[in-house]
């Protein structure tokens, strides 16, 4: 009776072990969904190569000091290669001087200075600019980033007979850069100058794209700093960009940029790659004195290297010369003395108790306080790239002084007295003359004798107004006690004779 149950338990254990073994031998469904090789889109690439990496136009002044264009590279052809279709091209033109950019799509006519034409049949885009329209006596540099986007076609994988269908909406992108330079020679030309005709095209589209052994060539490798000299205020942060041609900075560089810096502030220099603009960005803290020399070397994956260098110099911020006080109802001109720093945002901000009142990037802030601002203090601050430079400068809003009686002169043989009064504020806010006591009859305001006073404080306008008062009783002495009163109720000291 006791042996049979023990045999039954042994059989049950063997059955469970058998089931577990079968489960372990079953294939994992997740393993079956893993790809056996790289996606075909890992091999997709859209490469662009410009015919020219720099287009330069040069203008000189003739004997009449007029600008004459003597050289213009006005056209560039950019070819693209890759297993793509439905390609769309656009260009972003960045002005290194102003820090602003313009986006141009193929066929746009919004700007006359730049244009872009796409020729899909030859896998090329034609970029044109018209330096003759610059009409500027200042040199300019532009960085052009041309971008192309397309739908990848089916690409064979490692299995020769296998191909993938392109998912809907998938697009790949490629870009390249080149520079536009407008150089102005400010020295008047000693000889006659022959002006170029209106259209000079030096480049023609060639059929096909560059390739070697089935692999797309990288093209001419070049680097160029946006600014060869960066001038900022000492102690502030500077930034400069290195444009790169013939290489995509996010995939074609063999290693990180090699940066060498010498001079005050060299320890603060750092670099990083901005894939969106295809540039290498460098920044740091400006030297307290002297200059900072920066050298950058880029190594392309095919072993070619290129270098660029620039200098960072610092200048002190000009001291402000502001009035100690300004007055309600009178426009004050506050000279900001902002430095000229291309590519850097420099701004002056006027602030009060409730925050910002007014800001400008210009030379002057024009501000008119109201009467309610009387006896308050405002501050002028200056900023470079959102970093305040120097201390806030206080400016007091004062009330106007009371009018003053300056003189009483005999006129009309002693039958009249001419009273000279000085008052402050707007010219039309003329005071009145009050007779406190005395032998005085009619009072006449001489509006024609109303003129600017020669006052030491230009921020507080002062004026002169004259009054004639007549003797009331000729048999009595011409004695009187008078006082000037302005529109704010301010009174002068009493004048007695």
PDB file of N, CA and C in Angstrom, residues 374-457:
ATOM      1  N   UNK A 374       9.030 112.856 -10.949  1.00  0.00           N
ATOM      2  CA  UNK A 374       9.862 113.820 -10.233  1.00  0.00           C
ATOM      3  C   UNK A 374      10.413 113.221  -8.946  1.00  0.00           C
ATOM      4  N   UNK A 375      11.702 113.489  -8.709  1.00  0.00           N
ATOM      5  CA  UNK A 375      12.443 113.035  -7.521  1.00  0.00           C
ATOM      6  C   UNK A 375      12.722 111.529  -7.525  1.00  0.00           C
ATOM      7  N   UNK A 376      12.530 110.875  -8.665  1.00  0.00           N
ATOM      8  CA  UNK A 376      12.898 109.462  -8.789  1.00  0.00           C
ATOM      9  C   UNK A 376      14.276 109.350  -9.451  1.00  0.00           C
ATOM     10  N   UNK A 377      14.860 108.152  -9.368  1.00  0.00           N
ATOM     11  CA  UNK A 377      16.173 107.890  -9.969  1.00  0.00           C
ATOM     12  C   UNK A 377      16.039 106.761 -10.980  1.00  0.00           C
ATOM     13  N   UNK A 378      16.564 106.972 -12.162  1.00  0.00           N
ATOM     14  CA  UNK A 378      16.617 105.928 -13.184  1.00  0.00           C
ATOM     15  C   UNK A 378      18.075 105.570 -13.426  1.00  0.00           C
ATOM     16  N   UNK A 379      18.308 104.464 -14.144  1.00  0.00           N
ATOM     17  CA  UNK A 379      19.671 103.976 -14.347  1.00  0.00           C
ATOM     18  C   UNK A 379      19.875 103.587 -15.812  1.00  0.00           C
ATOM     19  N   UNK A 380      21.060 103.889 -16.324  1.00  0.00           N
ATOM     20  CA  UNK A 380      21.441 103.471 -17.673  1.00  0.00           C
ATOM     21  C   UNK A 380      22.458 102.342 -17.553  1.00  0.00           C
ATOM     22  N   UNK A 381      22.145 101.211 -18.217  1.00  0.00           N
ATOM     23  CA  UNK A 381      23.021 100.045 -18.198  1.00  0.00           C
ATOM     24  C   UNK A 381      23.361  99.648 -19.627  1.00  0.00           C
ATOM     25  N   UNK A 382      24.533  99.047 -19.789  1.00  0.00           N
ATOM     26  CA  UNK A 382      24.966  98.575 -21.116  1.00  0.00           C
ATOM     27  C   UNK A 382      25.267  97.088 -21.057  1.00  0.00           C
ATOM     28  N   UNK A 383      24.845  96.382 -22.133  1.00  0.00           N
ATOM     29  CA  UNK A 383      24.968  94.924 -22.185  1.00  0.00           C
ATOM     30  C   UNK A 383      25.653  94.498 -23.478  1.00  0.00           C
ATOM     31  N   UNK A 384      26.467  93.458 -23.368  1.00  0.00           N
ATOM     32  CA  UNK A 384      27.091  92.817 -24.526  1.00  0.00           C
ATOM     33  C   UNK A 384      26.691  91.350 -24.501  1.00  0.00           C
ATOM     34  N   UNK A 385      25.892  90.940 -25.516  1.00  0.00           N
ATOM     35  CA  UNK A 385      25.369  89.569 -25.573  1.00  0.00           C
ATOM     36  C   UNK A 385      24.714  89.178 -24.248  1.00  0.00           C
ATOM     37  N   UNK A 386      23.804  90.034 -23.776  1.00  0.00           N
ATOM     38  CA  UNK A 386      23.022  89.811 -22.553  1.00  0.00           C
ATOM     39  C   UNK A 386      23.860  89.804 -21.278  1.00  0.00           C
ATOM     40  N   UNK A 387      25.109  90.218 -21.371  1.00  0.00           N
ATOM     41  CA  UNK A 387      25.967  90.304 -20.198  1.00  0.00           C
ATOM     42  C   UNK A 387      26.231  91.781 -19.866  1.00  0.00           C
ATOM     43  N   UNK A 388      25.837  92.201 -18.666  1.00  0.00           N
ATOM     44  CA  UNK A 388      26.009  93.607 -18.307  1.00  0.00           C
ATOM     45  C   UNK A 388      27.488  93.939 -18.149  1.00  0.00           C
ATOM     46  N   UNK A 389      27.854  95.085 -18.719  1.00  0.00           N
ATOM     47  CA  UNK A 389      29.241  95.539 -18.657  1.00  0.00           C
ATOM     48  C   UNK A 389      29.274  96.841 -17.876  1.00  0.00           C
ATOM     49  N   UNK A 390      30.091  96.901 -16.854  1.00  0.00           N
ATOM     50  CA  UNK A 390      30.179  98.099 -16.038  1.00  0.00           C
ATOM     51  C   UNK A 390      29.030  98.205 -15.052  1.00  0.00           C
ATOM     52  N   UNK A 391      29.047  99.268 -14.270  1.00  0.00           N
ATOM     53  CA  UNK A 391      28.023  99.494 -13.251  1.00  0.00           C
ATOM     54  C   UNK A 391      26.902 100.374 -13.804  1.00  0.00           C
ATOM     55  N   UNK A 392      25.681 100.215 -13.282  1.00  0.00           N
ATOM     56  CA  UNK A 392      24.589 101.113 -13.694  1.00  0.00           C
ATOM     57  C   UNK A 392      24.907 102.558 -13.315  1.00  0.00           C
ATOM     58  N   UNK A 393      24.568 103.476 -14.206  1.00  0.00           N
ATOM     59  CA  UNK A 393      24.822 104.895 -13.964  1.00  0.00           C
ATOM     60  C   UNK A 393      23.515 105.557 -13.555  1.00  0.00           C
ATOM     61  N   UNK A 394      23.454 106.143 -12.349  1.00  0.00           N
ATOM     62  CA  UNK A 394      22.194 106.753 -11.889  1.00  0.00           C
ATOM     63  C   UNK A 394      21.962 108.123 -12.512  1.00  0.00           C
ATOM     64  N   UNK A 395      20.700 108.419 -12.770  1.00  0.00           N
ATOM     65  CA  UNK A 395      20.282 109.733 -13.294  1.00  0.00           C
ATOM     66  C   UNK A 395      19.078 110.179 -12.471  1.00  0.00           C
ATOM     67  N   UNK A 396      19.203 111.327 -11.832  1.00  0.00           N
ATOM     68  CA  UNK A 396      18.143 111.840 -10.968  1.00  0.00           C
ATOM     69  C   UNK A 396      17.151 112.672 -11.779  1.00  0.00           C
ATOM     70  N   UNK A 397      15.852 112.459 -11.524  1.00  0.00           N
ATOM     71  CA  UNK A 397      14.807 113.280 -12.148  1.00  0.00           C
ATOM     72  C   UNK A 397      14.413 114.345 -11.129  1.00  0.00           C
ATOM     73  N   UNK A 398      14.850 115.544 -11.383  1.00  0.00           N
ATOM     74  CA  UNK A 398      14.641 116.628 -10.443  1.00  0.00           C
ATOM     75  C   UNK A 398      13.461 117.499 -10.844  1.00  0.00           C
ATOM     76  N   UNK A 399      12.896 118.193  -9.843  1.00  0.00           N
ATOM     77  CA  UNK A 399      11.886 119.206 -10.142  1.00  0.00           C
ATOM     78  C   UNK A 399      12.592 120.494 -10.547  1.00  0.00           C
ATOM     79  N   UNK A 400      11.909 121.328 -11.307  1.00  0.00           N
ATOM     80  CA  UNK A 400      12.508 122.590 -11.742  1.00  0.00           C
ATOM     81  C   UNK A 400      12.629 123.564 -10.560  1.00  0.00           C
ATOM     82  N   UNK A 401      13.655 124.387 -10.639  1.00  0.00           N
ATOM     83  CA  UNK A 401      13.821 125.415  -9.628  1.00  0.00           C
ATOM     84  C   UNK A 401      12.726 126.465  -9.767  1.00  0.00           C
ATOM     85  N   UNK A 402      12.530 127.205  -8.716  1.00  0.00           N
ATOM     86  CA  UNK A 402      11.554 128.299  -8.737  1.00  0.00           C
ATOM     87  C   UNK A 402      12.057 129.425  -9.630  1.00  0.00           C
ATOM     88  N   UNK A 403      11.165 130.242 -10.196  1.00  0.00           N
ATOM     89  CA  UNK A 403      11.602 131.374 -11.024  1.00  0.00           C
ATOM     90  C   UNK A 403      12.376 132.400 -10.186  1.00  0.00           C
ATOM     91  N   UNK A 404      13.151 133.230 -10.894  1.00  0.00           N
ATOM     92  CA  UNK A 404      13.959 134.248 -10.234  1.00  0.00           C
ATOM     93  C   UNK A 404      13.699 135.609 -10.892  1.00  0.00           C
ATOM     94  N   UNK A 405      13.544 136.655 -10.069  1.00  0.00           N
ATOM     95  CA  UNK A 405      13.494 138.026 -10.590  1.00  0.00           C
ATOM     96  C   UNK A 405      14.927 138.557 -10.622  1.00  0.00           C
ATOM     97  N   UNK A 406      15.417 138.879 -11.830  1.00  0.00           N
ATOM     98  CA  UNK A 406      16.807 139.263 -11.999  1.00  0.00           C
ATOM     99  C   UNK A 406      17.027 140.772 -11.904  1.00  0.00           C
ATOM    100  N   UNK A 407      16.066 141.582 -12.396  1.00  0.00           N
ATOM    101  CA  UNK A 407      16.292 143.043 -12.420  1.00  0.00           C
ATOM    102  C   UNK A 407      14.975 143.788 -12.569  1.00  0.00           C
ATOM    103  N   UNK A 408      15.023 145.087 -12.188  1.00  0.00           N
ATOM    104  CA  UNK A 408      13.910 146.028 -12.401  1.00  0.00           C
ATOM    105  C   UNK A 408      14.516 147.310 -12.960  1.00  0.00           C
ATOM    106  N   UNK A 409      14.212 147.628 -14.222  1.00  0.00           N
ATOM    107  CA  UNK A 409      14.842 148.773 -14.899  1.00  0.00           C
ATOM    108  C   UNK A 409      13.829 149.888 -15.149  1.00  0.00           C
ATOM    109  N   UNK A 410      14.314 151.160 -15.063  1.00  0.00           N
ATOM    110  CA  UNK A 410      13.449 152.303 -15.390  1.00  0.00           C
ATOM    111  C   UNK A 410      13.255 152.420 -16.891  1.00  0.00           C
ATOM    112  N   UNK A 411      12.019 152.597 -17.327  1.00  0.00           N
ATOM    113  CA  UNK A 411      11.705 152.855 -18.730  1.00  0.00           C
ATOM    114  C   UNK A 411      10.643 153.942 -18.790  1.00  0.00           C
ATOM    115  N   UNK A 412      10.491 154.580 -19.964  1.00  0.00           N
ATOM    116  CA  UNK A 412       9.461 155.615 -20.198  1.00  0.00           C
ATOM    117  C   UNK A 412       9.577 156.752 -19.197  1.00  0.00           C
ATOM    118  N   UNK A 413      10.824 157.224 -18.989  1.00  0.00           N
ATOM    119  CA  UNK A 413      11.045 158.356 -18.103  1.00  0.00           C
ATOM    120  C   UNK A 413      10.704 158.102 -16.666  1.00  0.00           C
ATOM    121  N   UNK A 414      10.767 156.843 -16.241  1.00  0.00           N
ATOM    122  CA  UNK A 414      10.496 156.529 -14.846  1.00  0.00           C
ATOM    123  C   UNK A 414       9.061 156.241 -14.530  1.00  0.00           C
ATOM    124  N   UNK A 415       8.182 156.284 -15.554  1.00  0.00           N
ATOM    125  CA  UNK A 415       6.765 155.969 -15.315  1.00  0.00           C
ATOM    126  C   UNK A 415       6.490 154.466 -15.370  1.00  0.00           C
ATOM    127  N   UNK A 416       7.497 153.728 -15.845  1.00  0.00           N
ATOM    128  CA  UNK A 416       7.352 152.271 -15.922  1.00  0.00           C
ATOM    129  C   UNK A 416       8.627 151.612 -15.388  1.00  0.00           C
ATOM    130  N   UNK A 417       8.454 150.378 -14.986  1.00  0.00           N
ATOM    131  CA  UNK A 417       9.576 149.532 -14.597  1.00  0.00           C
ATOM    132  C   UNK A 417       9.534 148.249 -15.435  1.00  0.00           C
ATOM    133  N   UNK A 418      10.712 147.861 -15.985  1.00  0.00           N
ATOM    134  CA  UNK A 418      10.798 146.606 -16.764  1.00  0.00           C
ATOM    135  C   UNK A 418      11.385 145.522 -15.850  1.00  0.00           C
ATOM    136  N   UNK A 419      10.587 144.521 -15.591  1.00  0.00           N
ATOM    137  CA  UNK A 419      10.968 143.438 -14.679  1.00  0.00           C
ATOM    138  C   UNK A 419      11.490 142.254 -15.516  1.00  0.00           C
ATOM    139  N   UNK A 420      12.722 141.806 -15.230  1.00  0.00           N
ATOM    140  CA  UNK A 420      13.343 140.676 -15.948  1.00  0.00           C
ATOM    141  C   UNK A 420      13.255 139.440 -15.058  1.00  0.00           C
ATOM    142  N   UNK A 421      12.594 138.389 -15.580  1.00  0.00           N
ATOM    143  CA  UNK A 421      12.367 137.160 -14.805  1.00  0.00           C
ATOM    144  C   UNK A 421      12.987 135.961 -15.543  1.00  0.00           C
ATOM    145  N   UNK A 422      13.654 135.127 -14.808  1.00  0.00           N
ATOM    146  CA  UNK A 422      14.200 133.862 -15.340  1.00  0.00           C
ATOM    147  C   UNK A 422      13.348 132.705 -14.816  1.00  0.00           C
ATOM    148  N   UNK A 423      12.959 131.814 -15.730  1.00  0.00           N
ATOM    149  CA  UNK A 423      12.160 130.667 -15.308  1.00  0.00           C
ATOM    150  C   UNK A 423      12.685 129.407 -15.980  1.00  0.00           C
ATOM    151  N   UNK A 424      12.239 128.236 -15.492  1.00  0.00           N
ATOM    152  CA  UNK A 424      12.792 126.946 -15.921  1.00  0.00           C
ATOM    153  C   UNK A 424      11.673 126.046 -16.437  1.00  0.00           C
ATOM    154  N   UNK A 425      12.039 125.194 -17.415  1.00  0.00           N
ATOM    155  CA  UNK A 425      11.078 124.258 -17.978  1.00  0.00           C
ATOM    156  C   UNK A 425      10.748 124.604 -19.414  1.00  0.00           C
ATOM    157  N   UNK A 426       9.648 124.076 -19.940  1.00  0.00           N
ATOM    158  CA  UNK A 426       9.250 124.391 -21.314  1.00  0.00           C
ATOM    159  C   UNK A 426       9.028 125.892 -21.495  1.00  0.00           C
ATOM    160  N   UNK A 427       9.326 126.360 -22.684  1.00  0.00           N
ATOM    161  CA  UNK A 427       9.232 127.799 -22.946  1.00  0.00           C
ATOM    162  C   UNK A 427       7.823 128.324 -22.744  1.00  0.00           C
ATOM    163  N   UNK A 428       6.821 127.522 -23.116  1.00  0.00           N
ATOM    164  CA  UNK A 428       5.444 127.992 -23.036  1.00  0.00           C
ATOM    165  C   UNK A 428       4.925 128.068 -21.600  1.00  0.00           C
ATOM    166  N   UNK A 429       5.670 127.480 -20.647  1.00  0.00           N
ATOM    167  CA  UNK A 429       5.240 127.534 -19.245  1.00  0.00           C
ATOM    168  C   UNK A 429       5.714 128.849 -18.606  1.00  0.00           C
ATOM    169  N   UNK A 430       5.289 129.964 -19.196  1.00  0.00           N
ATOM    170  CA  UNK A 430       5.735 131.274 -18.696  1.00  0.00           C
ATOM    171  C   UNK A 430       5.102 131.571 -17.331  1.00  0.00           C
ATOM    172  N   UNK A 431       5.878 132.206 -16.458  1.00  0.00           N
ATOM    173  CA  UNK A 431       5.320 132.568 -15.155  1.00  0.00           C
ATOM    174  C   UNK A 431       4.450 133.833 -15.270  1.00  0.00           C
ATOM    175  N   UNK A 432       3.769 134.145 -14.191  1.00  0.00           N
ATOM    176  CA  UNK A 432       3.015 135.388 -14.080  1.00  0.00           C
ATOM    177  C   UNK A 432       3.657 136.248 -12.984  1.00  0.00           C
ATOM    178  N   UNK A 433       3.361 137.532 -13.031  1.00  0.00           N
ATOM    179  CA  UNK A 433       3.923 138.459 -12.051  1.00  0.00           C
ATOM    180  C   UNK A 433       2.815 138.890 -11.083  1.00  0.00           C
ATOM    181  N   UNK A 434       3.030 138.633  -9.815  1.00  0.00           N
ATOM    182  CA  UNK A 434       2.046 138.996  -8.784  1.00  0.00           C
ATOM    183  C   UNK A 434       2.497 140.273  -8.065  1.00  0.00           C
ATOM    184  N   UNK A 435       1.545 141.220  -7.889  1.00  0.00           N
ATOM    185  CA  UNK A 435       1.810 142.450  -7.132  1.00  0.00           C
ATOM    186  C   UNK A 435       1.396 142.203  -5.682  1.00  0.00           C
ATOM    187  N   UNK A 436       2.380 142.137  -4.823  1.00  0.00           N
ATOM    188  CA  UNK A 436       2.086 141.912  -3.413  1.00  0.00           C
ATOM    189  C   UNK A 436       1.704 143.209  -2.696  1.00  0.00           C
ATOM    190  N   UNK A 437       2.287 144.335  -3.141  1.00  0.00           N
ATOM    191  CA  UNK A 437       1.996 145.628  -2.497  1.00  0.00           C
ATOM    192  C   UNK A 437       2.645 146.717  -3.347  1.00  0.00           C
ATOM    193  N   UNK A 438       2.137 147.964  -3.220  1.00  0.00           N
ATOM    194  CA  UNK A 438       2.798 149.078  -3.844  1.00  0.00           C
ATOM    195  C   UNK A 438       1.932 149.874  -4.798  1.00  0.00           C
ATOM    196  N   UNK A 439       2.562 150.953  -5.350  1.00  0.00           N
ATOM    197  CA  UNK A 439       1.893 151.901  -6.251  1.00  0.00           C
ATOM    198  C   UNK A 439       2.017 151.405  -7.687  1.00  0.00           C
ATOM    199  N   UNK A 440       1.331 150.295  -8.003  1.00  0.00           N
ATOM    200  CA  UNK A 440       1.437 149.649  -9.321  1.00  0.00           C
ATOM    201  C   UNK A 440       0.052 149.560  -9.927  1.00  0.00           C
ATOM    202  N   UNK A 441      -0.008 149.942 -11.208  1.00  0.00           N
ATOM    203  CA  UNK A 441      -1.250 149.850 -11.946  1.00  0.00           C
ATOM    204  C   UNK A 441      -1.243 148.657 -12.880  1.00  0.00           C
ATOM    205  N   UNK A 442      -1.167 148.918 -14.188  1.00  0.00           N
ATOM    206  CA  UNK A 442      -1.264 147.853 -15.201  1.00  0.00           C
ATOM    207  C   UNK A 442       0.041 147.055 -15.298  1.00  0.00           C
ATOM    208  N   UNK A 443      -0.106 145.720 -15.543  1.00  0.00           N
ATOM    209  CA  UNK A 443       1.030 144.815 -15.781  1.00  0.00           C
ATOM    210  C   UNK A 443       0.941 144.317 -17.223  1.00  0.00           C
ATOM    211  N   UNK A 444       2.043 144.439 -17.974  1.00  0.00           N
ATOM    212  CA  UNK A 444       2.059 144.003 -19.372  1.00  0.00           C
ATOM    213  C   UNK A 444       3.156 142.948 -19.564  1.00  0.00           C
ATOM    214  N   UNK A 445       2.773 141.775 -20.109  1.00  0.00           N
ATOM    215  CA  UNK A 445       3.751 140.719 -20.432  1.00  0.00           C
ATOM    216  C   UNK A 445       4.315 140.973 -21.820  1.00  0.00           C
ATOM    217  N   UNK A 446       5.649 141.071 -21.933  1.00  0.00           N
ATOM    218  CA  UNK A 446       6.297 141.355 -23.219  1.00  0.00           C
ATOM    219  C   UNK A 446       6.683 140.024 -23.869  1.00  0.00           C
ATOM    220  N   UNK A 447       5.738 139.443 -24.611  1.00  0.00           N
ATOM    221  CA  UNK A 447       5.985 138.124 -25.217  1.00  0.00           C
ATOM    222  C   UNK A 447       7.124 138.155 -26.227  1.00  0.00           C
ATOM    223  N   UNK A 448       7.359 139.314 -26.827  1.00  0.00           N
ATOM    224  CA  UNK A 448       8.465 139.411 -27.778  1.00  0.00           C
ATOM    225  C   UNK A 448       9.823 139.364 -27.111  1.00  0.00           C
ATOM    226  N   UNK A 449       9.856 139.614 -25.793  1.00  0.00           N
ATOM    227  CA  UNK A 449      11.116 139.558 -25.041  1.00  0.00           C
ATOM    228  C   UNK A 449      11.195 138.246 -24.253  1.00  0.00           C
ATOM    229  N   UNK A 450      10.968 137.156 -24.956  1.00  0.00           N
ATOM    230  CA  UNK A 450      11.006 135.810 -24.360  1.00  0.00           C
ATOM    231  C   UNK A 450      12.074 134.997 -25.108  1.00  0.00           C
ATOM    232  N   UNK A 451      13.174 134.690 -24.429  1.00  0.00           N
ATOM    233  CA  UNK A 451      14.304 134.055 -25.123  1.00  0.00           C
ATOM    234  C   UNK A 451      15.041 133.121 -24.167  1.00  0.00           C
ATOM    235  N   UNK A 452      15.923 132.308 -24.756  1.00  0.00           N
ATOM    236  CA  UNK A 452      16.666 131.303 -23.984  1.00  0.00           C
ATOM    237  C   UNK A 452      17.711 131.982 -23.106  1.00  0.00           C
ATOM    238  N   UNK A 453      17.780 131.546 -21.870  1.00  0.00           N
ATOM    239  CA  UNK A 453      18.776 132.085 -20.948  1.00  0.00           C
ATOM    240  C   UNK A 453      20.108 131.378 -21.166  1.00  0.00           C
ATOM    241  N   UNK A 454      21.172 132.074 -20.929  1.00  0.00           N
ATOM    242  CA  UNK A 454      22.507 131.493 -21.034  1.00  0.00           C
ATOM    243  C   UNK A 454      22.804 130.773 -19.729  1.00  0.00           C
ATOM    244  N   UNK A 455      22.320 129.520 -19.634  1.00  0.00           N
ATOM    245  CA  UNK A 455      22.395 128.800 -18.369  1.00  0.00           C
ATOM    246  C   UNK A 455      23.452 127.723 -18.442  1.00  0.00           C
ATOM    247  N   UNK A 456      24.005 127.372 -17.287  1.00  0.00           N
ATOM    248  CA  UNK A 456      25.083 126.393 -17.251  1.00  0.00           C
ATOM    249  C   UNK A 456      24.585 124.958 -17.391  1.00  0.00           C
ATOM    250  N   UNK A 457      23.344 124.704 -17.065  1.00  0.00           N
ATOM    251  CA  UNK A 457      22.802 123.350 -17.095  1.00  0.00           C
ATOM    252  C   UNK A 457      21.956 123.159 -18.356  1.00  0.00           C
TER     253      UNK A 457
END
